[in-house]
Tab-separated table of C-alpha atoms in Angstrom:
chain	number	residue	atom	x	y	z
A	2	MET	CA	-20.958	-3.702	0.589
A	3	TYR	CA	-23.501	-3.509	-2.048
A	4	SER	CA	-23.454	-5.535	-4.894
A	5	PHE	CA	-21.766	-4.870	-8.182
A	6	ALA	CA	-21.014	-6.590	-11.575
A	7	TYR	CA	-17.314	-7.712	-11.828
A	8	HIS	CA	-15.075	-7.751	-14.886
A	9	LYS	CA	-11.748	-8.911	-15.473
A	10	PRO	CA	-10.405	-7.737	-18.741
A	11	THR	CA	-6.784	-8.642	-19.948
A	12	SER	CA	-6.154	-5.523	-22.042
A	13	VAL	CA	-6.305	-1.616	-21.238
A	14	LYS	CA	-9.176	-1.453	-24.304
A	15	ASP	CA	-11.116	-4.066	-23.127
A	16	ALA	CA	-10.823	-2.391	-19.453
A	17	ALA	CA	-12.040	1.106	-20.792
A	18	GLY	CA	-14.627	-0.938	-22.688
A	19	ALA	CA	-15.918	-2.328	-19.632
A	20	PHE	CA	-15.895	0.745	-17.983
A	21	ALA	CA	-17.742	2.738	-20.348
A	22	LYS	CA	-20.667	-0.127	-20.445
A	23	GLY	CA	-21.359	0.436	-16.579
A	24	SER	CA	-23.323	3.310	-15.292
A	25	GLU	CA	-21.394	3.858	-12.359
A	26	ALA	CA	-18.095	1.819	-13.063
A	27	ARG	CA	-14.959	2.022	-11.205
A	28	TYR	CA	-11.526	0.536	-12.099
A	29	LEU	CA	-10.118	-1.885	-9.264
A	30	ALA	CA	-6.213	-1.815	-8.873
A	31	GLY	CA	-4.935	-2.717	-5.336
A	32	GLY	CA	-8.344	-2.132	-3.881
A	33	HIS	CA	-6.843	-0.768	-0.749
A	34	THR	CA	-8.917	1.979	-0.483
A	35	LEU	CA	-11.738	1.439	-2.890
A	36	LEU	CA	-12.774	-1.793	-0.873
A	37	PRO	CA	-12.701	-0.197	2.559
A	38	SER	CA	-14.817	2.625	0.878
A	39	MET	CA	-17.220	0.121	-0.463
A	40	ARG	CA	-17.609	-1.572	2.605
A	41	LEU	CA	-18.368	1.761	4.593
A	42	ARG	CA	-21.139	2.065	1.731
A	43	LEU	CA	-19.207	5.447	1.158
A	44	SER	CA	-18.912	4.119	-2.597
A	45	HIS	CA	-21.120	1.906	-4.548
A	46	PRO	CA	-20.232	1.417	-8.172
A	47	SER	CA	-22.472	-0.645	-10.367
A	48	ASP	CA	-19.565	-2.192	-11.914
A	49	LEU	CA	-15.731	-3.101	-10.839
A	50	VAL	CA	-13.199	-3.432	-13.740
A	51	ASP	CA	-10.340	-5.234	-12.097
A	52	LEU	CA	-7.216	-4.802	-13.745
A	53	ALA	CA	-5.223	-7.445	-12.395
A	54	GLY	CA	-5.534	-9.413	-15.453
A	55	VAL	CA	-4.060	-6.765	-17.691
A	56	ALA	CA	-0.384	-7.565	-18.034
A	57	GLU	CA	0.666	-4.239	-19.903
A	58	LEU	CA	-0.142	-2.471	-16.529
A	59	LYS	CA	2.448	-3.983	-14.620
A	60	GLY	CA	6.432	-3.881	-14.502
A	61	ILE	CA	9.511	-1.687	-13.956
A	62	LYS	CA	11.689	-0.262	-16.631
A	63	VAL	CA	15.049	1.638	-15.974
A	64	ASP	CA	16.657	3.283	-18.800
A	65	GLY	CA	18.347	6.329	-20.263
A	66	GLY	CA	17.739	8.357	-16.991
A	67	THR	CA	13.964	7.717	-16.564
A	68	VAL	CA	12.415	4.980	-14.304
A	69	THR	CA	9.123	3.892	-15.725
A	70	ILE	CA	6.746	2.245	-13.434
A	71	GLY	CA	3.388	0.398	-14.680
A	72	ALA	CA	0.289	1.350	-12.988
A	73	MET	CA	-0.529	-1.897	-11.362
A	74	THR	CA	2.966	-2.404	-9.636
A	75	PRO	CA	2.479	-2.779	-6.088
A	76	HIS	CA	4.404	-0.456	-3.689
A	77	GLY	CA	6.637	-3.565	-2.330
A	78	GLU	CA	7.895	-4.162	-5.594
A	79	VAL	CA	8.857	-0.832	-6.179
A	80	ALA	CA	10.538	-0.779	-2.778
A	81	SER	CA	12.369	-3.850	-3.352
A	82	ASN	CA	13.526	-3.239	-7.052
A	83	ALA	CA	17.526	-3.019	-7.084
A	84	ALA	CA	17.263	-0.893	-10.258
A	85	VAL	CA	14.960	1.705	-8.829
A	86	ALA	CA	16.971	1.758	-5.304
A	87	LYS	CA	20.279	2.874	-7.250
A	88	ALA	CA	18.607	4.976	-9.757
A	89	ILE	CA	16.092	6.767	-7.373
A	90	PRO	CA	17.023	5.910	-3.757
A	91	ALA	CA	14.069	8.192	-2.662
A	92	LEU	CA	11.703	6.580	-4.576
A	93	ALA	CA	12.175	3.208	-3.112
A	94	LYS	CA	12.489	4.556	0.095
A	95	LEU	CA	9.336	6.306	-0.073
A	96	ALA	CA	7.597	2.790	-1.647
A	97	GLY	CA	8.724	0.862	1.356
A	98	GLY	CA	7.249	3.449	3.904
A	99	ILE	CA	3.567	3.202	2.635
A	100	GLY	CA	1.369	1.422	4.984
A	101	ASP	CA	2.374	-1.786	6.063
A	102	PRO	CA	3.911	-5.010	4.269
A	103	GLN	CA	0.290	-6.434	3.546
A	104	VAL	CA	-0.696	-2.874	2.055
A	105	ARG	CA	2.415	-2.490	0.009
A	106	ASN	CA	1.701	-6.224	-1.370
A	107	ARG	CA	-1.810	-4.998	-2.829
A	108	GLY	CA	-1.625	-1.311	-3.080
A	109	THR	CA	-0.414	-0.041	-6.612
A	110	ILE	CA	1.141	3.307	-7.555
A	111	GLY	CA	-1.523	4.071	-10.155
A	112	GLY	CA	-4.370	3.510	-7.738
A	113	SER	CA	-2.454	5.678	-5.301
A	114	LEU	CA	-2.568	8.484	-8.068
A	115	ALA	CA	-5.992	7.844	-9.486
A	116	ASN	CA	-7.469	8.308	-5.743
A	117	SER	CA	-4.965	11.250	-4.694
A	118	ASP	CA	-5.346	10.792	-0.995
A	119	PRO	CA	-4.331	14.192	0.636
A	120	ALA	CA	-2.076	12.030	2.808
A	121	ALA	CA	-0.747	9.778	0.127
A	122	ASP	CA	3.082	9.334	-0.156
A	123	TYR	CA	3.228	8.932	-4.063
A	124	PRO	CA	1.869	12.269	-4.872
A	125	ALA	CA	4.958	13.813	-3.154
A	126	ALA	CA	7.383	11.937	-5.328
A	127	VAL	CA	5.347	12.469	-8.648
A	128	LEU	CA	5.109	16.120	-8.084
A	129	GLY	CA	9.013	16.395	-6.696
A	130	LEU	CA	10.499	14.660	-9.298
A	131	GLY	CA	8.412	16.321	-11.965
A	132	ALA	CA	6.841	12.786	-13.277
A	133	THR	CA	4.946	12.294	-16.355
A	134	ILE	CA	1.620	10.190	-15.761
A	135	LYS	CA	0.866	8.394	-18.615
A	136	THR	CA	-3.069	7.496	-19.191
A	137	ASN	CA	-4.720	5.338	-22.245
A	138	LYS	CA	-5.336	8.855	-23.755
A	139	ARG	CA	-2.631	11.232	-23.027
A	140	GLU	CA	0.274	12.145	-21.004
A	141	ILE	CA	-0.038	14.390	-18.091
A	142	LYS	CA	2.579	16.314	-16.430
A	143	ALA	CA	2.808	16.262	-12.695
A	144	ASP	CA	2.384	20.066	-12.459
A	145	ASP	CA	-0.899	19.548	-14.300
A	146	TYR	CA	-2.290	16.497	-12.438
A	147	PHE	CA	-3.515	17.194	-8.837
A	148	LYS	CA	-6.343	19.320	-8.691
A	149	GLY	CA	-7.852	19.404	-5.308
A	150	LEU	CA	-9.264	17.044	-2.659
A	151	PHE	CA	-9.368	13.718	-4.234
A	152	GLU	CA	-9.359	15.559	-7.410
A	153	THR	CA	-7.188	14.851	-10.473
A	154	ALA	CA	-6.653	15.781	-14.001
A	155	LEU	CA	-8.311	12.390	-14.969
A	156	GLU	CA	-11.230	12.448	-16.739
A	157	ASP	CA	-14.104	10.052	-16.364
A	158	GLY	CA	-12.970	6.605	-17.277
A	159	GLU	CA	-9.550	7.652	-18.431
A	160	LEU	CA	-6.768	4.911	-17.028
A	161	ILE	CA	-3.365	5.528	-15.773
A	162	THR	CA	-1.013	3.033	-17.317
A	163	SER	CA	2.487	4.141	-16.047
A	164	VAL	CA	4.411	6.709	-14.624
A	165	SER	CA	7.827	8.062	-15.805
A	166	PHE	CA	10.240	9.582	-13.287
A	167	PRO	CA	13.303	11.162	-14.510
A	168	VAL	CA	16.285	10.384	-12.820
A	169	PRO	CA	17.297	13.538	-10.603
A	170	GLU	CA	20.861	14.388	-9.380
A	171	LYS	CA	19.781	13.801	-5.741
A	172	ALA	CA	16.479	13.335	-4.068
A	173	GLY	CA	15.052	12.608	-0.527
A	174	TYR	CA	11.675	12.210	1.095
A	175	ALA	CA	10.869	12.662	4.923
A	176	LYS	CA	7.585	12.060	6.339
A	177	PHE	CA	5.887	12.625	9.808
A	178	ALA	CA	3.686	9.389	9.653
A	179	ASN	CA	0.490	8.962	11.411
A	180	PRO	CA	1.474	6.198	13.728
A	181	ALA	CA	-1.791	3.849	12.942
A	182	SER	CA	-2.226	4.037	9.380
A	183	ARG	CA	1.435	5.355	8.372
A	184	TYR	CA	-0.176	8.001	6.015
A	185	ALA	CA	1.784	11.156	5.875
A	186	ILE	CA	0.722	13.772	8.485
A	187	VAL	CA	2.990	15.607	6.423
A	188	GLY	CA	5.474	14.520	3.889
A	189	VAL	CA	8.179	16.448	1.694
A	190	PHE	CA	9.913	15.072	-1.363
A	191	VAL	CA	12.998	17.341	-2.422
A	192	ALA	CA	14.588	16.860	-5.603
A	193	LYS	CA	17.739	18.456	-7.453
A	194	THR	CA	17.129	17.942	-10.871
A	195	LYS	CA	18.507	19.284	-14.319
A	196	GLY	CA	15.863	22.013	-14.635
A	197	GLY	CA	16.017	23.019	-10.686
A	198	VAL	CA	15.135	22.318	-7.415
A	199	ARG	CA	11.765	20.871	-6.526
A	200	VAL	CA	10.106	20.673	-3.580
A	201	ALA	CA	6.724	18.793	-3.029
A	202	VAL	CA	4.332	18.409	0.232
A	203	THR	CA	1.818	15.915	0.679
A	204	GLY	CA	-0.321	15.447	3.634
A	205	ALA	CA	-0.327	19.277	4.677
A	206	GLY	CA	-2.892	20.513	1.920
A	207	PRO	CA	-6.016	19.268	-0.091
A	208	CYS	CA	-3.443	17.921	-2.437
A	209	ALA	CA	-0.023	17.806	-3.044
A	210	PHE	CA	1.675	20.892	-3.976
A	211	ARG	CA	4.795	22.354	-4.482
A	212	GLN	CA	6.721	24.662	-1.924
A	213	ALA	CA	8.050	27.676	-4.202
A	214	ALA	CA	10.172	29.571	-1.240
A	215	MET	CA	11.817	26.385	-0.199
A	216	GLU	CA	12.686	25.761	-3.861
A	217	LYS	CA	14.287	29.063	-4.262
A	218	ALA	CA	16.268	28.847	-1.299
A	219	LEU	CA	17.635	25.411	-1.786
A	220	SER	CA	18.788	26.902	-5.354
A	221	GLY	CA	21.189	28.596	-3.480
A	222	GLY	CA	22.768	25.685	-1.779
A	223	PHE	CA	21.037	22.328	-1.470
A	224	THR	CA	21.491	22.184	2.553
A	225	ALA	CA	19.154	21.262	5.372
A	226	ASP	CA	20.171	25.020	6.752
A	227	ALA	CA	18.942	26.930	3.334
A	228	VAL	CA	15.428	25.752	4.455
A	229	ALA	CA	15.903	25.851	8.296
A	230	ASN	CA	14.263	29.499	8.022
A	231	VAL	CA	11.797	29.200	5.349
A	232	LYS	CA	8.351	29.106	7.268
A	233	HIS	CA	4.975	27.968	5.669
A	234	ALA	CA	1.667	29.604	6.305
A	235	ALA	CA	-0.924	27.598	7.849
A	236	SER	CA	-3.926	29.093	6.049
A	237	GLY	CA	-5.641	26.731	3.781
A	238	LEU	CA	-3.677	23.635	5.364
A	239	ASN	CA	-5.756	20.544	6.925
A	240	SER	CA	-6.344	20.463	10.231
A	241	ASP	CA	-8.006	17.515	11.748
A	242	LEU	CA	-7.576	15.223	15.115
A	243	HIS	CA	-4.266	14.211	13.879
A	244	ALA	CA	-2.697	17.533	13.675
A	245	SER	CA	-3.967	21.342	13.681
A	246	ALA	CA	-3.021	23.378	10.252
A	247	GLU	CA	-0.417	25.254	12.499
A	248	TYR	CA	1.313	22.162	13.531
A	249	ARG	CA	1.151	20.852	9.680
A	250	ALA	CA	2.761	24.137	8.576
A	251	HIS	CA	5.514	23.892	11.212
A	252	LEU	CA	6.082	20.185	10.158
A	253	VAL	CA	6.535	21.602	6.520
A	254	THR	CA	9.791	23.112	7.433
A	255	VAL	CA	10.848	20.287	9.553
A	256	MET	CA	10.235	17.429	7.020
A	257	ALA	CA	12.045	19.697	4.373
A	258	LYS	CA	15.094	19.787	6.343
A	259	ARG	CA	14.907	15.939	7.115
A	260	ALA	CA	14.543	15.404	3.425
A	261	VAL	CA	17.316	17.432	2.269
A	262	ALA	CA	19.707	15.730	4.881
A	263	ALA	CA	18.610	12.428	3.760
A	264	ALA	CA	18.810	13.393	0.029
A	265	SER	CA	21.103	10.776	-2.100
B	16	MET	CA	-25.616	-12.665	-8.568
B	17	ALA	CA	-23.643	-15.750	-7.628
B	18	ILE	CA	-20.345	-16.719	-9.263
B	19	SER	CA	-18.072	-19.847	-8.665
B	20	VAL	CA	-14.943	-18.974	-7.387
B	21	SER	CA	-12.380	-21.352	-7.506
B	22	MET	CA	-8.696	-21.369	-5.660
B	23	THR	CA	-6.150	-23.827	-4.277
B	24	VAL	CA	-6.280	-23.627	-0.660
B	25	ASN	CA	-3.612	-25.310	1.477
B	26	GLY	CA	-2.744	-27.519	-1.590
B	27	LYS	CA	-6.244	-28.597	-2.216
B	28	ALA	CA	-8.455	-27.202	-5.109
B	29	VAL	CA	-11.759	-25.861	-3.665
B	30	SER	CA	-14.799	-24.103	-5.362
B	31	ALA	CA	-17.565	-22.124	-4.257
B	32	PRO	CA	-20.388	-20.071	-5.628
B	33	VAL	CA	-20.486	-16.792	-4.080
B	34	GLU	CA	-21.328	-13.304	-4.533
B	35	GLU	CA	-19.090	-10.904	-6.386
B	36	ARG	CA	-18.818	-8.742	-3.204
B	37	THR	CA	-17.888	-11.855	-0.718
B	38	LEU	CA	-14.413	-11.102	0.627
B	39	LEU	CA	-11.776	-13.703	0.680
B	40	VAL	CA	-11.701	-13.890	4.619
B	41	HIS	CA	-15.531	-14.898	4.531
B	42	TYR	CA	-14.943	-17.182	1.780
B	43	LEU	CA	-12.481	-18.800	3.852
B	44	ARG	CA	-14.343	-18.908	7.008
B	45	ASP	CA	-18.060	-19.318	6.002
B	46	HIS	CA	-17.834	-21.337	2.991
B	47	LEU	CA	-14.573	-23.419	3.430
B	48	GLY	CA	-14.869	-23.662	7.289
B	49	LEU	CA	-11.589	-22.404	8.048
B	50	THR	CA	-11.958	-20.188	10.912
B	51	GLY	CA	-8.348	-19.736	11.786
B	52	THR	CA	-8.377	-16.496	9.763
B	53	HIS	CA	-9.848	-14.083	12.251
B	54	VAL	CA	-11.972	-10.807	11.535
B	55	GLY	CA	-10.459	-8.406	13.769
B	56	CYS	CA	-10.854	-4.476	13.004
B	57	ASP	CA	-12.577	-5.367	9.664
B	58	THR	CA	-10.760	-2.018	8.177
B	59	SER	CA	-7.163	-3.516	7.113
B	60	GLN	CA	-5.452	-2.572	10.103
B	61	CYS	CA	-4.991	-4.866	12.529
B	62	GLY	CA	-3.945	-7.908	10.440
B	63	ALA	CA	-5.515	-10.741	12.332
B	64	CYS	CA	-7.100	-11.866	8.818
B	65	VAL	CA	-3.623	-12.452	7.006
B	66	VAL	CA	-3.270	-15.144	4.544
B	67	HIS	CA	-0.937	-15.823	1.846
B	68	VAL	CA	-2.236	-15.381	-1.633
B	69	ASP	CA	0.599	-16.237	-4.403
B	70	GLY	CA	2.815	-16.307	-1.803
B	71	LYS	CA	2.303	-12.881	-0.573
B	72	SER	CA	0.579	-11.861	2.707
B	73	VAL	CA	-2.247	-10.044	2.273
B	74	LYS	CA	-5.084	-8.684	4.345
B	75	SER	CA	-7.815	-10.842	3.448
B	76	CYS	CA	-10.703	-8.440	4.968
B	77	THR	CA	-9.568	-6.188	1.697
B	78	VAL	CA	-9.478	-8.633	-0.783
B	79	LEU	CA	-12.528	-9.838	-2.677
B	80	ALA	CA	-12.942	-13.816	-2.993
B	81	VAL	CA	-13.073	-13.335	-6.792
B	82	GLN	CA	-9.641	-11.314	-6.887
B	83	ALA	CA	-7.834	-14.668	-5.643
B	84	GLN	CA	-9.553	-16.825	-8.585
B	85	GLY	CA	-7.061	-19.377	-9.190
B	86	ALA	CA	-4.528	-18.426	-7.297
B	87	PRO	CA	-2.764	-20.683	-4.360
B	88	VAL	CA	-3.953	-19.701	-0.967
B	89	THR	CA	-2.298	-20.468	2.528
B	90	THR	CA	-4.141	-20.049	5.714
B	91	ILE	CA	-2.789	-20.971	9.171
B	92	GLU	CA	-4.226	-24.352	8.707
B	93	GLY	CA	-2.303	-25.065	6.135
B	94	LEU	CA	1.228	-25.190	8.253
B	95	ALA	CA	1.008	-28.001	10.397
B	96	LYS	CA	1.948	-31.227	8.874
B	97	ASP	CA	1.217	-34.517	9.867
B	98	GLY	CA	-0.159	-33.129	13.113
B	99	LYS	CA	3.308	-31.471	13.953
B	100	LEU	CA	3.347	-27.686	14.254
B	101	HIS	CA	4.984	-25.649	11.979
B	102	PRO	CA	8.429	-24.462	13.284
B	103	MET	CA	6.920	-20.713	13.707
B	104	GLN	CA	3.894	-22.148	15.376
B	105	GLU	CA	6.070	-24.162	17.494
B	106	ALA	CA	8.304	-21.042	18.366
B	107	PHE	CA	5.110	-18.955	19.205
B	108	ARG	CA	4.131	-21.981	21.701
B	109	GLU	CA	7.755	-22.102	23.115
B	110	ASN	CA	8.095	-18.268	23.544
B	111	HIS	CA	4.709	-17.319	25.188
B	112	GLY	CA	4.138	-15.575	22.003
B	113	LEU	CA	0.355	-15.414	22.528
B	114	GLN	CA	-1.902	-14.451	25.353
B	115	CYS	CA	-5.279	-14.448	24.214
B	116	GLY	CA	-4.286	-15.614	20.764
B	117	PHE	CA	-6.725	-13.704	18.707
B	118	CYS	CA	-4.057	-12.010	16.617
B	119	THR	CA	-1.957	-15.172	16.354
B	120	PRO	CA	-2.734	-16.447	13.096
B	121	GLY	CA	-2.134	-13.299	11.182
B	122	MET	CA	1.235	-12.675	13.381
B	123	VAL	CA	2.361	-16.239	12.159
B	124	MET	CA	1.429	-15.656	8.862
B	125	SER	CA	2.811	-12.260	8.505
B	126	ALA	CA	6.157	-13.643	10.158
B	127	LEU	CA	6.328	-16.299	7.486
B	128	ASP	CA	6.299	-13.613	4.830
B	129	LEU	CA	9.230	-11.942	6.354
B	130	VAL	CA	11.110	-14.941	6.861
B	131	LYS	CA	10.849	-15.912	3.339
B	132	ASN	CA	12.588	-12.706	2.092
B	133	ASN	CA	14.782	-12.307	5.034
B	134	PRO	CA	15.754	-15.453	6.737
B	135	SER	CA	17.316	-13.945	9.627
B	136	PRO	CA	15.655	-10.872	10.616
B	137	SER	CA	17.084	-8.390	13.335
B	138	GLU	CA	14.752	-7.360	16.128
B	139	SER	CA	14.047	-4.196	14.475
B	140	GLU	CA	13.423	-5.724	11.239
B	141	ILE	CA	10.982	-7.920	12.870
B	142	ARG	CA	9.241	-4.869	14.669
B	143	HIS	CA	9.231	-3.149	11.526
B	144	HIS	CA	7.568	-5.662	9.439
B	145	LEU	CA	4.850	-6.300	11.932
B	146	GLU	CA	3.482	-2.713	11.475
B	147	GLY	CA	0.374	-4.151	10.166
B	148	ASN	CA	-0.449	-6.464	12.910
B	149	ILE	CA	-1.775	-5.411	15.949
B	150	CYS	CA	-1.930	-7.305	19.386
B	151	ARG	CA	-4.429	-5.875	21.592
B	152	CYS	CA	-3.091	-7.982	24.827
B	153	THR	CA	-0.003	-5.969	23.815
B	154	GLY	CA	2.214	-8.876	24.027
B	155	TYR	CA	4.442	-7.739	21.296
B	156	HIS	CA	7.814	-8.243	23.030
B	157	ASN	CA	7.339	-12.364	22.989
B	158	ILE	CA	5.875	-12.151	19.502
B	159	VAL	CA	9.204	-10.652	18.465
B	160	LYS	CA	11.197	-13.262	20.500
B	161	SER	CA	8.757	-15.762	19.054
B	162	ILE	CA	9.482	-14.723	15.381
B	163	ALA	CA	13.224	-14.803	15.903
B	164	ALA	CA	13.322	-18.161	17.410
B	165	GLY	CA	10.905	-19.361	14.471
B	166	ALA	CA	13.377	-17.879	11.840
B	167	LYS	CA	16.156	-19.606	13.607
B	168	ALA	CA	14.347	-22.798	13.988
B	169	MET	CA	13.642	-22.795	10.074
B	170	GLY	CA	17.344	-22.249	9.003
B	171	GLY	CA	18.234	-18.579	9.647
B	172	ARG	CA	21.164	-17.705	12.108
């Protein structure tokens, strides 16, 4: 990888300050996407701002019907947190299915969302539960956050500080995982919330998106049968060596059925 | 530009001047001579480079040395005590848990992270935990057997 200047601030304010001073700075969270892409020389930041020393970005809080997860909380901690497992079991299960144990020890929710890999798991939960992404500048609703392939509403230098998930009545997640990387070829998150049913799909398109026809079908009855005949169009879906767009379209329905069946 | 990176490796305080971009695995192998930690795929898939940082298993090919600044690090070399293999290493030997041996250090370090949180893992829990460790001799069956025996020898049921 190319050389860079390394910074390790201890506050969000100092992190943003260090970022602003670099010509092509990047924040370093768990580093499990950024470091491999730097090693391939696909990414060559002038400065790396390591967030590991910023205590205010870590931790999990469950209260008053909201689960709030600090941006630098690793997946493994979300997966093994008893309060999360009780409040939103589907969220704990999703976190426990990301990558492998070593990835889960390093990778973070903030890093995953800032990167917005089309096959990442967390975007499905964030969009499916209608979470709020808090940054050092503002709050962004999940519906306004995902913009395209590796593209989010975050501005240059804007730093995710935490994510707040409203506790749903029930929710479920199912993914068809790539057997090597465990990335979602297609993952579907379903949630029955006070505001209605939400269905979010990851892995299938350029970024996570909601599936309106399935939301409508599940509003009439939250059962796997209700979505069994709701087809998703293949146009616009990802097509690569792992799966064609048509196959992914088929998987959207299959994963939606499994997610509803698994919901609790 | 070189910076001084210090950490505690296998209980011993160490320090070396390295570049910011130096990976933890190269710090261990090239600067400390601890070549038991292997570089396999070099892309954080295979798990041959697994070590423990702050008591948790990580892939040292995807961690900068500077990220482990000040942290306790354990490598495969830190397991045997007084010339006696660690029970998990002994279990791999007893159960033919290795063929070429290339993946073995990572397998053992990953297994110890599992046993720390789950002293008596079931076969399926062991297999699930090894998702990030690849054995290209495909000797998984005996690796799983070894980890079950190692866990038992360490005090699990």
